[in-house]
mmCIF file of N, CA, C and O in Angstrom:
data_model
loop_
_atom_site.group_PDB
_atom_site.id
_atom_site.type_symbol
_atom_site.label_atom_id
_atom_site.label_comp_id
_atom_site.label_asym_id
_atom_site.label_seq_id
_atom_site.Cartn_x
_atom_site.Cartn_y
_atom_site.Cartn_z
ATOM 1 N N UNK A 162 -18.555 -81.657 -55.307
ATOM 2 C CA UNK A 162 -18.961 -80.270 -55.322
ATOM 3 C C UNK A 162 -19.500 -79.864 -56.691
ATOM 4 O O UNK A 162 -20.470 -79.109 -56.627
ATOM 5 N N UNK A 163 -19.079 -80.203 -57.938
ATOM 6 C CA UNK A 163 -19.266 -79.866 -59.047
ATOM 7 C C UNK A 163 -20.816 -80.563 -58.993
ATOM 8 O O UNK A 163 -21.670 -79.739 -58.667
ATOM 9 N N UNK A 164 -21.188 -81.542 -59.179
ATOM 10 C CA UNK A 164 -22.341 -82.084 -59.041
ATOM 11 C C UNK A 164 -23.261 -81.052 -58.192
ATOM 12 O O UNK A 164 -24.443 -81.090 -58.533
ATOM 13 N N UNK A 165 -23.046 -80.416 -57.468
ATOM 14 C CA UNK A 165 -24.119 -79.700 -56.562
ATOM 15 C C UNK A 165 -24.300 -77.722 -56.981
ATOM 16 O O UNK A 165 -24.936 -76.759 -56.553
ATOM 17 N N UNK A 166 -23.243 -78.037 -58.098
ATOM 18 C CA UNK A 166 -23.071 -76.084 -58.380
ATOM 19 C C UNK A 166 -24.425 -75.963 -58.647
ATOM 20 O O UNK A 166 -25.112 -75.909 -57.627
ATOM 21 N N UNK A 167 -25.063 -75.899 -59.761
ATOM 22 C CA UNK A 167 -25.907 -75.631 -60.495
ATOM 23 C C UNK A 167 -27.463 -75.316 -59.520
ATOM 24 O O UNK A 167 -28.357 -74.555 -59.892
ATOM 25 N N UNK A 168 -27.463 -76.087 -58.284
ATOM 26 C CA UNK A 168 -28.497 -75.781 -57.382
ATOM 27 C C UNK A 168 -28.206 -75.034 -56.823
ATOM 28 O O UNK A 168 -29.168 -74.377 -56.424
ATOM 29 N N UNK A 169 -26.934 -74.553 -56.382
ATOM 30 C CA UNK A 169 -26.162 -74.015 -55.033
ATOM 31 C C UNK A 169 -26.181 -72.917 -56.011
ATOM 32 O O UNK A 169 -26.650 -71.955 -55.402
ATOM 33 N N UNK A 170 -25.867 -72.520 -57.409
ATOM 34 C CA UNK A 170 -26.390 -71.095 -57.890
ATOM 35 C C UNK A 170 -27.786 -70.576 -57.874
ATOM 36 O O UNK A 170 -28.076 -69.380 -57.907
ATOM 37 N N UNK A 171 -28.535 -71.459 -57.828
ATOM 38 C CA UNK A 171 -30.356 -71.336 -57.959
ATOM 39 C C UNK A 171 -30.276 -70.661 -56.320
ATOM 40 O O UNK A 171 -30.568 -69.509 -56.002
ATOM 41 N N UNK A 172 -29.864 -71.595 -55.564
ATOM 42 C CA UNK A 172 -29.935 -71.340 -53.931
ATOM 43 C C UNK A 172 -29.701 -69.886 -54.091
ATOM 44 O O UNK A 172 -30.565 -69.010 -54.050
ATOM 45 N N UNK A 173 -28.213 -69.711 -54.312
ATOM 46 C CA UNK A 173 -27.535 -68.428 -54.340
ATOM 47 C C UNK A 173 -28.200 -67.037 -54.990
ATOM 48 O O UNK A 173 -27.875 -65.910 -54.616
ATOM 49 N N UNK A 174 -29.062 -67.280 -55.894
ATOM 50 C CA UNK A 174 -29.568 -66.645 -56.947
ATOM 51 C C UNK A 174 -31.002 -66.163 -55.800
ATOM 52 O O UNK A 174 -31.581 -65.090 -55.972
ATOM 53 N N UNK A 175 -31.250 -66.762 -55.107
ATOM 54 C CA UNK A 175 -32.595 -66.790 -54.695
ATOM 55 C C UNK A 175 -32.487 -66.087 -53.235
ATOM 56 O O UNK A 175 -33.348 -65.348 -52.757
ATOM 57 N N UNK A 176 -31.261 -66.462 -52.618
ATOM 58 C CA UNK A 176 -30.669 -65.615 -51.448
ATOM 59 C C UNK A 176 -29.807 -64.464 -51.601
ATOM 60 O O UNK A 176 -29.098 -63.870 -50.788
ATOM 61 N N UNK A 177 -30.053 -64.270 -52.961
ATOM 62 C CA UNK A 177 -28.963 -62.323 -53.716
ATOM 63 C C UNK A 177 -30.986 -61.526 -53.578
ATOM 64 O O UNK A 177 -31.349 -60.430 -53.152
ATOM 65 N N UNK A 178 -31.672 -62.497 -54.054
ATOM 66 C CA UNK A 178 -33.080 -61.797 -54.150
ATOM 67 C C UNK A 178 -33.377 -61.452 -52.789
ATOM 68 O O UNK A 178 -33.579 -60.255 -52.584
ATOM 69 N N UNK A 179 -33.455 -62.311 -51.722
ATOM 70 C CA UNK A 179 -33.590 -61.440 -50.393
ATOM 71 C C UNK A 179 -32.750 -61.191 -49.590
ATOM 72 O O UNK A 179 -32.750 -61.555 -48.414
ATOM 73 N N UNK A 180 -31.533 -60.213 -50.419
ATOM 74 C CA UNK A 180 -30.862 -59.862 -49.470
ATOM 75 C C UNK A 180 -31.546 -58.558 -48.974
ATOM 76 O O UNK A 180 -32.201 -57.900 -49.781
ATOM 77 N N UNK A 181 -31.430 -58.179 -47.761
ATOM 78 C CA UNK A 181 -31.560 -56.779 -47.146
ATOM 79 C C UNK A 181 -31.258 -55.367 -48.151
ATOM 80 O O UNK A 181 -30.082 -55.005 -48.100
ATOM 81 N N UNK A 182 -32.261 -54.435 -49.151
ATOM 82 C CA UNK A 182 -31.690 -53.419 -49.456
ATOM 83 C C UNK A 182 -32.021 -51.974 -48.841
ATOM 84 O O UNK A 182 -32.843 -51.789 -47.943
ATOM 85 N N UNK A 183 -31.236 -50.958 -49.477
ATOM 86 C CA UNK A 183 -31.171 -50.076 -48.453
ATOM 87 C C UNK A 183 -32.430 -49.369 -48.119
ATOM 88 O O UNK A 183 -32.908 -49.162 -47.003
ATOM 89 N N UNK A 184 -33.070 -48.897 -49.775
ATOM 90 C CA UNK A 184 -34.123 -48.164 -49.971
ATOM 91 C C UNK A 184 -34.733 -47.826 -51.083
ATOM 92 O O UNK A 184 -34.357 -48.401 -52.105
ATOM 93 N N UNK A 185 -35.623 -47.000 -51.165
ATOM 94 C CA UNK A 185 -35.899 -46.643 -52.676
ATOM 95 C C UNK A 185 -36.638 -47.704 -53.444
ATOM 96 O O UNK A 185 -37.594 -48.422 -53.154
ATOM 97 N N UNK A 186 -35.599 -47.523 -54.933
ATOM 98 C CA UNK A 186 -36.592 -48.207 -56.228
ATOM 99 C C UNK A 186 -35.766 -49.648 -56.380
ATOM 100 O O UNK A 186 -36.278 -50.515 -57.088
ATOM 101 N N UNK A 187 -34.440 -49.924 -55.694
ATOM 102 C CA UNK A 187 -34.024 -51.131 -55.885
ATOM 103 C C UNK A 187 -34.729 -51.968 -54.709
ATOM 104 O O UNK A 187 -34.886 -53.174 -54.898
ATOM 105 N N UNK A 188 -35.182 -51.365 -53.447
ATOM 106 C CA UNK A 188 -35.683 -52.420 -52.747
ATOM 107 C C UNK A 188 -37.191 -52.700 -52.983
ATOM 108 O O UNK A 188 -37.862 -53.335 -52.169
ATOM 109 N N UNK A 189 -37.707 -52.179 -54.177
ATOM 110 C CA UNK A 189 -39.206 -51.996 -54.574
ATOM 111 C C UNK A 189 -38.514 -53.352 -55.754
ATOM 112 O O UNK A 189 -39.287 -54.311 -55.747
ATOM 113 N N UNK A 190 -37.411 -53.557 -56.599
ATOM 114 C CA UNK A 190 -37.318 -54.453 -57.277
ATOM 115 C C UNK A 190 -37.282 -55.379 -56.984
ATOM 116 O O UNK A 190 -37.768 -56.192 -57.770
ATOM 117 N N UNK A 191 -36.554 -56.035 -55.361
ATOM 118 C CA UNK A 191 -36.461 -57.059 -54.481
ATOM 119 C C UNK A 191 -37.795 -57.197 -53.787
ATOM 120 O O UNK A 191 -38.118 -58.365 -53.569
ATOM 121 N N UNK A 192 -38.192 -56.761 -53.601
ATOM 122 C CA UNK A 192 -39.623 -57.182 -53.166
ATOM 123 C C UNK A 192 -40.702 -57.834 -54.349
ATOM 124 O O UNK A 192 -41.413 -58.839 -54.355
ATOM 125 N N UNK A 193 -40.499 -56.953 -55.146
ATOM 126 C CA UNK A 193 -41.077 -57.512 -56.409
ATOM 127 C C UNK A 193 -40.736 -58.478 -56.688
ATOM 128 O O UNK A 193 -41.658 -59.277 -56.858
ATOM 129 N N UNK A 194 -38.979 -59.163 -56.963
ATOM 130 C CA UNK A 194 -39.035 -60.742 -57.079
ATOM 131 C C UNK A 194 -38.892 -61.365 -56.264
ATOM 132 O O UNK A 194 -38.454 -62.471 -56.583
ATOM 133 N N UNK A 195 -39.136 -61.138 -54.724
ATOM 134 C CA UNK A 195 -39.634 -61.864 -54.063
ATOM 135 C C UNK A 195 -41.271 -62.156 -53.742
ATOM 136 O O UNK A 195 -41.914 -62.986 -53.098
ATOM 137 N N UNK A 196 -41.525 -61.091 -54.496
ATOM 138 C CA UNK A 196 -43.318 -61.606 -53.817
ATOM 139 C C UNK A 196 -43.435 -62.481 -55.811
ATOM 140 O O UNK A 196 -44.495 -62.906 -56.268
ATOM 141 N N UNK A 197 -42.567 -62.503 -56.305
ATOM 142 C CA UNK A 197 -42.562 -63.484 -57.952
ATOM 143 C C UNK A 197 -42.386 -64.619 -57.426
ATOM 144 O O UNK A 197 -43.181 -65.435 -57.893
ATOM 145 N N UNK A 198 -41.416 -65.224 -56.339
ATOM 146 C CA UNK A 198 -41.409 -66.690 -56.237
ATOM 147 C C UNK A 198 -42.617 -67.193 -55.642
ATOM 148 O O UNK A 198 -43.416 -66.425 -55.105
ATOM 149 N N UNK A 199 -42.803 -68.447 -55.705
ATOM 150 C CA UNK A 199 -42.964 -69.129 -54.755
ATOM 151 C C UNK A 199 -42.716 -70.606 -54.553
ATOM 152 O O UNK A 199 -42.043 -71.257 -55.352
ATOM 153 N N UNK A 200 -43.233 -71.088 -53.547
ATOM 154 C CA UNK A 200 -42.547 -72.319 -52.911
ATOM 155 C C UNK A 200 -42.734 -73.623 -53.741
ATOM 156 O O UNK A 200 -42.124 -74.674 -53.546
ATOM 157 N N UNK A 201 -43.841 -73.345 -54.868
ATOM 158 C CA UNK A 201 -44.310 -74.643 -56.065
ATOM 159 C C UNK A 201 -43.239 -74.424 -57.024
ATOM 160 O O UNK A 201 -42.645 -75.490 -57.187
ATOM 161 N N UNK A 202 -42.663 -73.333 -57.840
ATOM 162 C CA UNK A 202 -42.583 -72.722 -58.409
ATOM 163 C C UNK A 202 -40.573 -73.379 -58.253
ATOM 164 O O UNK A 202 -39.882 -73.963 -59.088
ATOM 165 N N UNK A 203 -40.322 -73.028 -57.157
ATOM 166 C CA UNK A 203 -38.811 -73.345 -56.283
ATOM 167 C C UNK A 203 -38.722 -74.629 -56.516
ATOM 168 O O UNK A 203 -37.774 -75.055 -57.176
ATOM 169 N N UNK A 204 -39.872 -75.626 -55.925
ATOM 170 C CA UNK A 204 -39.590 -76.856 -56.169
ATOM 171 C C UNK A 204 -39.911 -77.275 -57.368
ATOM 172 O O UNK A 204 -39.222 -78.248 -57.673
ATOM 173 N N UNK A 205 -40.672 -76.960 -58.199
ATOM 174 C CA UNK A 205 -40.545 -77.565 -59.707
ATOM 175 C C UNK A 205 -39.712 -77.503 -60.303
ATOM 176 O O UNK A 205 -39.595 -78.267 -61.261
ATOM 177 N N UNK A 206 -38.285 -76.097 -59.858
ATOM 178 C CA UNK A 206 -37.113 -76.017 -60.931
ATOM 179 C C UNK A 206 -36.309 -77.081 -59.742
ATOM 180 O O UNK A 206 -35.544 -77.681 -60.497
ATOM 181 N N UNK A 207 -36.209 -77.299 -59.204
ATOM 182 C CA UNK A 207 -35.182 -78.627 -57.962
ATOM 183 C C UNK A 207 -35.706 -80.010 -58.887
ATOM 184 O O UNK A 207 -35.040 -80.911 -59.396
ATOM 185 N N UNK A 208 -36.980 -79.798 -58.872
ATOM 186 C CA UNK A 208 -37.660 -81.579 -59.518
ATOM 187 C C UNK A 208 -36.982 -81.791 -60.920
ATOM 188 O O UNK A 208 -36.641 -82.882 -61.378
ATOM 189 N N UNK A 209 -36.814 -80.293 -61.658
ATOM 190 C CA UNK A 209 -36.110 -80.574 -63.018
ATOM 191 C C UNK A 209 -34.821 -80.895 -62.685
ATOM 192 O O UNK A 209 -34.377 -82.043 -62.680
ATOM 193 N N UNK A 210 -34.122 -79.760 -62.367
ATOM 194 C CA UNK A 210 -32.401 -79.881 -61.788
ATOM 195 C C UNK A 210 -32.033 -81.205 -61.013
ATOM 196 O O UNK A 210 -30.868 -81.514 -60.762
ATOM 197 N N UNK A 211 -33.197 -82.005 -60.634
ATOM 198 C CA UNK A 211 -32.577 -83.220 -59.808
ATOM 199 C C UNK A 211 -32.844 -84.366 -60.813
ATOM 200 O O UNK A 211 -32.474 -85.513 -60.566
ATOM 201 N N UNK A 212 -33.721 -83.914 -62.350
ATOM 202 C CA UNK A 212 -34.548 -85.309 -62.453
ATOM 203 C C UNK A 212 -33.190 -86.337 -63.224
ATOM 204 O O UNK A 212 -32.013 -85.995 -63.110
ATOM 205 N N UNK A 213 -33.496 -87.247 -63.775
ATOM 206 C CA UNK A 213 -32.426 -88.115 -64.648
ATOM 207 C C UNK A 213 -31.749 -87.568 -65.449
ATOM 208 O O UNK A 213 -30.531 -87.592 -65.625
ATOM 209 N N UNK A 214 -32.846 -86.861 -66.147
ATOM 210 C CA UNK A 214 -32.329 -86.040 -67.103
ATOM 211 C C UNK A 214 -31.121 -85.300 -67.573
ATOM 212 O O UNK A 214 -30.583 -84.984 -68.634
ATOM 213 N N UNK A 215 -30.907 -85.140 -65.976
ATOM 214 C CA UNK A 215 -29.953 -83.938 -66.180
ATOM 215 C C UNK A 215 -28.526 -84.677 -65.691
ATOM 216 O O UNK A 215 -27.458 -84.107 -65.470
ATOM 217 N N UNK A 216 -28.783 -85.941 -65.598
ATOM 218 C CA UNK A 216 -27.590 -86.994 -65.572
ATOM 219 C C UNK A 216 -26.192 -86.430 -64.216
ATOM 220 O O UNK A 216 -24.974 -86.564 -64.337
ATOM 221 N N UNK A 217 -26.961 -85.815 -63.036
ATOM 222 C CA UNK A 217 -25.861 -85.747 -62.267
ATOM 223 C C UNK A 217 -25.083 -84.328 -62.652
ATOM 224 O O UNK A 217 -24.238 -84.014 -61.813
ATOM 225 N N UNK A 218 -25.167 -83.770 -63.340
ATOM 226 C CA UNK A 218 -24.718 -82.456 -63.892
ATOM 227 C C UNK A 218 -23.334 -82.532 -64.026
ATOM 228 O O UNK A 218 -22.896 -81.457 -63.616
ATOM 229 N N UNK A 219 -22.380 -83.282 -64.405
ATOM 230 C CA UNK A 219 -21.300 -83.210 -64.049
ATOM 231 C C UNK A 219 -20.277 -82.642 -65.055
ATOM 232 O O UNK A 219 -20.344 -83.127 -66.184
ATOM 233 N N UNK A 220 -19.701 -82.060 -64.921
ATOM 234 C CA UNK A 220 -19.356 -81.158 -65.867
ATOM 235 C C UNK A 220 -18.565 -81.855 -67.373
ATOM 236 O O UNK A 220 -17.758 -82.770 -67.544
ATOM 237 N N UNK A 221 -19.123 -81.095 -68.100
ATOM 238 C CA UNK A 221 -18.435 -81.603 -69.599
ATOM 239 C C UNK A 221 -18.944 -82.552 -70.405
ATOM 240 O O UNK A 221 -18.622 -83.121 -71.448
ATOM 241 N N UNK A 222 -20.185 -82.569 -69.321
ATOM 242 C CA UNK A 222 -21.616 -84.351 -69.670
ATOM 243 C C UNK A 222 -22.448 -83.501 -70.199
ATOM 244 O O UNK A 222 -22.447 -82.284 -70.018
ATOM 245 N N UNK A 223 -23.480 -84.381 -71.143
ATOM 246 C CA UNK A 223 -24.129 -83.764 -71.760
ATOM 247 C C UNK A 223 -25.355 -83.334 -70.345
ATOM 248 O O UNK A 223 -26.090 -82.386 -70.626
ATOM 249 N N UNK A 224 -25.529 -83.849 -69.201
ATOM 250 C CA UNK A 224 -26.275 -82.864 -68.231
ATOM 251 C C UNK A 224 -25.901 -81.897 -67.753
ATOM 252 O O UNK A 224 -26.851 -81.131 -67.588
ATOM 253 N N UNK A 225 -24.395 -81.235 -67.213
ATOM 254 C CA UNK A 225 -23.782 -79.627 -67.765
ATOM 255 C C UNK A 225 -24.679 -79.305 -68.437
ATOM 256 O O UNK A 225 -25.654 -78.766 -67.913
ATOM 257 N N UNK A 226 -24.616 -79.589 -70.121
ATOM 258 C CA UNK A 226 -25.036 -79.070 -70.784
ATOM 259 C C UNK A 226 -26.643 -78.751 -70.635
ATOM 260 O O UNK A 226 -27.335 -77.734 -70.666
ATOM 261 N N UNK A 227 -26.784 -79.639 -70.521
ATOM 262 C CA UNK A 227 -28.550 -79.588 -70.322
ATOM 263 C C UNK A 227 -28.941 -78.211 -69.175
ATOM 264 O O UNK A 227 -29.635 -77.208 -69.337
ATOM 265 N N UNK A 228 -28.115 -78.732 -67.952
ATOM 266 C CA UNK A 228 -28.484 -77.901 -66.825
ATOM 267 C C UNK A 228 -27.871 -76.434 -67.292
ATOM 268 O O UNK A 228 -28.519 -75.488 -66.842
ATOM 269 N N UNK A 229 -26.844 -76.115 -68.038
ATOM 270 C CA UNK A 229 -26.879 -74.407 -68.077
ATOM 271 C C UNK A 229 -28.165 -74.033 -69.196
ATOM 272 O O UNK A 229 -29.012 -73.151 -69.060
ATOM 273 N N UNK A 230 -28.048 -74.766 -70.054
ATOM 274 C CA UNK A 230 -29.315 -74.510 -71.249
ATOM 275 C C UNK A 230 -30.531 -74.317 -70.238
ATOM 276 O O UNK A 230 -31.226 -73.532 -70.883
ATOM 277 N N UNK A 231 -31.113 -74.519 -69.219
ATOM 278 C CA UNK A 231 -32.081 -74.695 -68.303
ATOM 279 C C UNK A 231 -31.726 -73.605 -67.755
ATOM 280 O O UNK A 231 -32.442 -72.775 -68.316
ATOM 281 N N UNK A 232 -31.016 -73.006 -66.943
ATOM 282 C CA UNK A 232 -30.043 -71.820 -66.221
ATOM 283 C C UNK A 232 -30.512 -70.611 -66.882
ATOM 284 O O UNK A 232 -31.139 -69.765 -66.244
ATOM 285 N N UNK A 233 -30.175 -70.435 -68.461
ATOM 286 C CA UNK A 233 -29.970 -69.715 -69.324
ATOM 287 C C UNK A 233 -31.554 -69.124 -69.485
ATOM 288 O O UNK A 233 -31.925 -67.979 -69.227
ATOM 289 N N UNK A 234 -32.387 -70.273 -69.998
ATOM 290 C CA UNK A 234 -33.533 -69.830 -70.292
ATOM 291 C C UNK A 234 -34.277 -69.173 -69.095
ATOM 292 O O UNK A 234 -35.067 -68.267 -69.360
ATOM 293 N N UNK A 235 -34.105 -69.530 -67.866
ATOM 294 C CA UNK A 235 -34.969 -69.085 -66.933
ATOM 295 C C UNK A 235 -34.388 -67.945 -66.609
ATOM 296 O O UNK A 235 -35.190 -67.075 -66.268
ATOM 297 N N UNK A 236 -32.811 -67.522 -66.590
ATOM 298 C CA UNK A 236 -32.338 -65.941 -66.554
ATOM 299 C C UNK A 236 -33.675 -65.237 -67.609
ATOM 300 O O UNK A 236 -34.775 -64.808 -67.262
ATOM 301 N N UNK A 237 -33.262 -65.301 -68.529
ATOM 302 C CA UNK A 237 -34.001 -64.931 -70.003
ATOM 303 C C UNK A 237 -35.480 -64.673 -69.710
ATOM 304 O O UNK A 237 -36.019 -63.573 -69.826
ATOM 305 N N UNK A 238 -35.992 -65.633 -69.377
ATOM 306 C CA UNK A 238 -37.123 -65.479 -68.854
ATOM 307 C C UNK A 238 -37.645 -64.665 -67.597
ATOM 308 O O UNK A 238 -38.817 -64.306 -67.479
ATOM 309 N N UNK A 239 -36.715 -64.434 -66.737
ATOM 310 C CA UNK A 239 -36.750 -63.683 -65.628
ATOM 311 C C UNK A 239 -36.379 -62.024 -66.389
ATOM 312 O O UNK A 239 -36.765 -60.965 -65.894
ATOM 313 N N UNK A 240 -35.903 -62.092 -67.132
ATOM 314 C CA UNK A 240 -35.539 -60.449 -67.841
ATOM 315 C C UNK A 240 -33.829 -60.163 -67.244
ATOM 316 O O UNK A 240 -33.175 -59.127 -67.358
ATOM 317 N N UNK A 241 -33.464 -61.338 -66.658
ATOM 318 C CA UNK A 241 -31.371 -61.148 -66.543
ATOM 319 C C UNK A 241 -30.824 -60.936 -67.476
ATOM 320 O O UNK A 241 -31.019 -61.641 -68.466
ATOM 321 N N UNK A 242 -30.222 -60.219 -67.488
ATOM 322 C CA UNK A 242 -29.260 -59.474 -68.430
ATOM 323 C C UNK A 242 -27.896 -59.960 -68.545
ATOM 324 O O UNK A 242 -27.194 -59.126 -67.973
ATOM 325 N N UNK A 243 -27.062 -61.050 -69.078
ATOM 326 C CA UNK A 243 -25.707 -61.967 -69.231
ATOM 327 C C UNK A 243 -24.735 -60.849 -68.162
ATOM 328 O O UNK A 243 -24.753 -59.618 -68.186
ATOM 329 N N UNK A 244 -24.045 -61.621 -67.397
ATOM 330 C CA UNK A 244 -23.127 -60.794 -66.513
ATOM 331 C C UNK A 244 -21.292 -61.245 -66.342
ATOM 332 O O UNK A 244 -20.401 -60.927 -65.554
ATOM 333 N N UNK A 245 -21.400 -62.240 -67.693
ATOM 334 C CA UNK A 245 -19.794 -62.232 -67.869
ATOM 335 C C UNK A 245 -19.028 -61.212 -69.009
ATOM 336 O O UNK A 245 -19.621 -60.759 -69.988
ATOM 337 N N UNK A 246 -17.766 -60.974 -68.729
ATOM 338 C CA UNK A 246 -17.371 -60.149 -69.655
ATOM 339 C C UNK A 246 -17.695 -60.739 -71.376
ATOM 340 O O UNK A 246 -17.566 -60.048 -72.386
ATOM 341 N N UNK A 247 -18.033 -61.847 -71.335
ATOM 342 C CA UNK A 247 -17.743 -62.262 -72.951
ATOM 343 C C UNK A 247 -19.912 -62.587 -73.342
ATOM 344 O O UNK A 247 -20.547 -63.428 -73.979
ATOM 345 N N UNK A 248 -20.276 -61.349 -72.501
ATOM 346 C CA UNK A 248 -21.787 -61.820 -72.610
ATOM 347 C C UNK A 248 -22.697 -62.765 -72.500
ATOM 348 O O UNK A 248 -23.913 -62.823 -72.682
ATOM 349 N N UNK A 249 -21.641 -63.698 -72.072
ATOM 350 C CA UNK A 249 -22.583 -64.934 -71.440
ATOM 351 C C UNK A 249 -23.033 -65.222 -70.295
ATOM 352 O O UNK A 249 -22.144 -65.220 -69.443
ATOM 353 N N UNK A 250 -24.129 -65.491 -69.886
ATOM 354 C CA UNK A 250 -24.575 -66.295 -68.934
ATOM 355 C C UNK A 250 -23.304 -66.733 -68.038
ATOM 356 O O UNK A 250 -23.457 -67.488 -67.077
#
Protein backbone atom coordinates (compact mmCIF):
# COMPACT_ATOMS: atom_id res chain seq x y z
CA UNK A 1 0.00 0.00 0.00
CA UNK A 2 2.70 2.46 0.88
CA UNK A 3 4.26 1.99 -2.54
CA UNK A 4 0.95 3.08 -4.25
CA UNK A 5 0.09 6.36 -1.80
CA UNK A 6 1.66 8.95 -3.70
CA UNK A 7 -0.53 8.12 -7.01
CA UNK A 8 -3.61 7.25 -5.05
CA UNK A 9 -3.15 11.07 -3.67
CA UNK A 10 -2.69 12.45 -7.37
CA UNK A 11 -5.88 10.07 -8.13
CA UNK A 12 -7.51 11.54 -5.02
CA UNK A 13 -6.42 15.07 -5.68
CA UNK A 14 -7.91 14.89 -9.15
CA UNK A 15 -11.31 13.24 -7.98
CA UNK A 16 -11.66 16.27 -4.89
CA UNK A 17 -11.38 18.48 -8.42
CA UNK A 18 -14.52 16.88 -9.86
CA UNK A 19 -16.39 16.50 -7.19
CA UNK A 20 -20.07 17.77 -7.67
CA UNK A 21 -20.31 21.59 -6.24
CA UNK A 22 -23.19 23.32 -5.15
CA UNK A 23 -22.98 26.70 -6.93
CA UNK A 24 -21.68 30.00 -7.40
CA UNK A 25 -17.88 31.06 -7.45
CA UNK A 26 -16.51 27.71 -5.96
CA UNK A 27 -18.08 25.67 -8.72
CA UNK A 28 -16.68 28.34 -11.33
CA UNK A 29 -13.17 27.28 -9.48
CA UNK A 30 -13.82 23.48 -10.18
CA UNK A 31 -14.57 23.88 -13.50
CA UNK A 32 -11.73 25.97 -14.01
CA UNK A 33 -9.34 23.16 -12.79
CA UNK A 34 -10.99 20.90 -14.50
CA UNK A 35 -11.10 22.37 -17.89
CA UNK A 36 -6.75 22.96 -16.53
CA UNK A 37 -6.20 19.19 -16.80
CA UNK A 38 -5.76 17.17 -19.31
CA UNK A 39 -5.27 13.63 -20.29
CA UNK A 40 -1.25 14.31 -21.64
CA UNK A 41 -0.70 16.36 -18.88
CA UNK A 42 -2.23 13.28 -16.17
CA UNK A 43 -0.11 10.91 -17.86
CA UNK A 44 3.16 12.70 -17.92
CA UNK A 45 2.95 13.20 -14.00
CA UNK A 46 2.10 8.89 -13.76
CA UNK A 47 5.30 8.51 -16.39
CA UNK A 48 7.33 10.58 -13.70
CA UNK A 49 5.70 9.00 -10.44
CA UNK A 50 6.21 5.50 -12.06
CA UNK A 51 9.70 6.16 -13.68
CA UNK A 52 13.02 4.47 -11.85
CA UNK A 53 13.66 7.32 -10.51
CA UNK A 54 11.49 7.46 -8.02
CA UNK A 55 12.74 3.95 -6.83
CA UNK A 56 9.27 2.40 -5.85
CA UNK A 57 8.45 5.30 -3.46
CA UNK A 58 8.82 3.51 -0.46
CA UNK A 59 8.86 5.29 2.39
CA UNK A 60 12.01 6.65 4.18
CA UNK A 61 13.96 5.87 0.54
CA UNK A 62 15.40 8.42 -1.03
CA UNK A 63 12.21 7.98 -3.77
CA UNK A 64 9.69 9.17 -0.74
CA UNK A 65 11.80 11.72 -0.89
CA UNK A 66 11.98 12.43 -4.40
CA UNK A 67 8.19 11.73 -4.88
CA UNK A 68 6.92 14.40 -2.12
CA UNK A 69 9.64 17.00 -3.49
CA UNK A 70 7.61 16.31 -6.92
CA UNK A 71 4.08 16.51 -4.87
CA UNK A 72 5.22 19.75 -3.36
CA UNK A 73 6.28 21.57 -6.40
CA UNK A 74 3.27 20.82 -8.48
CA UNK A 75 0.87 21.94 -5.32
CA UNK A 76 3.07 25.22 -5.61
CA UNK A 77 2.70 25.38 -8.96
CA UNK A 78 -0.96 24.80 -9.05
CA UNK A 79 -1.29 27.95 -6.44
CA UNK A 80 -2.15 25.12 -3.16
CA UNK A 81 -1.83 26.59 -0.23
CA UNK A 82 0.11 23.82 2.60
CA UNK A 83 -2.92 22.20 4.52
CA UNK A 84 -1.18 20.60 7.59
CA UNK A 85 -1.21 22.20 10.89
CA UNK A 86 2.70 22.59 10.92
CA UNK A 87 2.42 24.28 7.21
CA UNK A 88 3.47 21.63 5.32
CA UNK A 89 2.46 20.01 2.41
Amino acid sequence: MTTMRCPLLLLALLAACAAPVASGPARKDVEAAQASLTADELLAHMRVLASDEFEGRGPGTPGDTRTVDYLVRQFKRHGLAPGNPDGSY
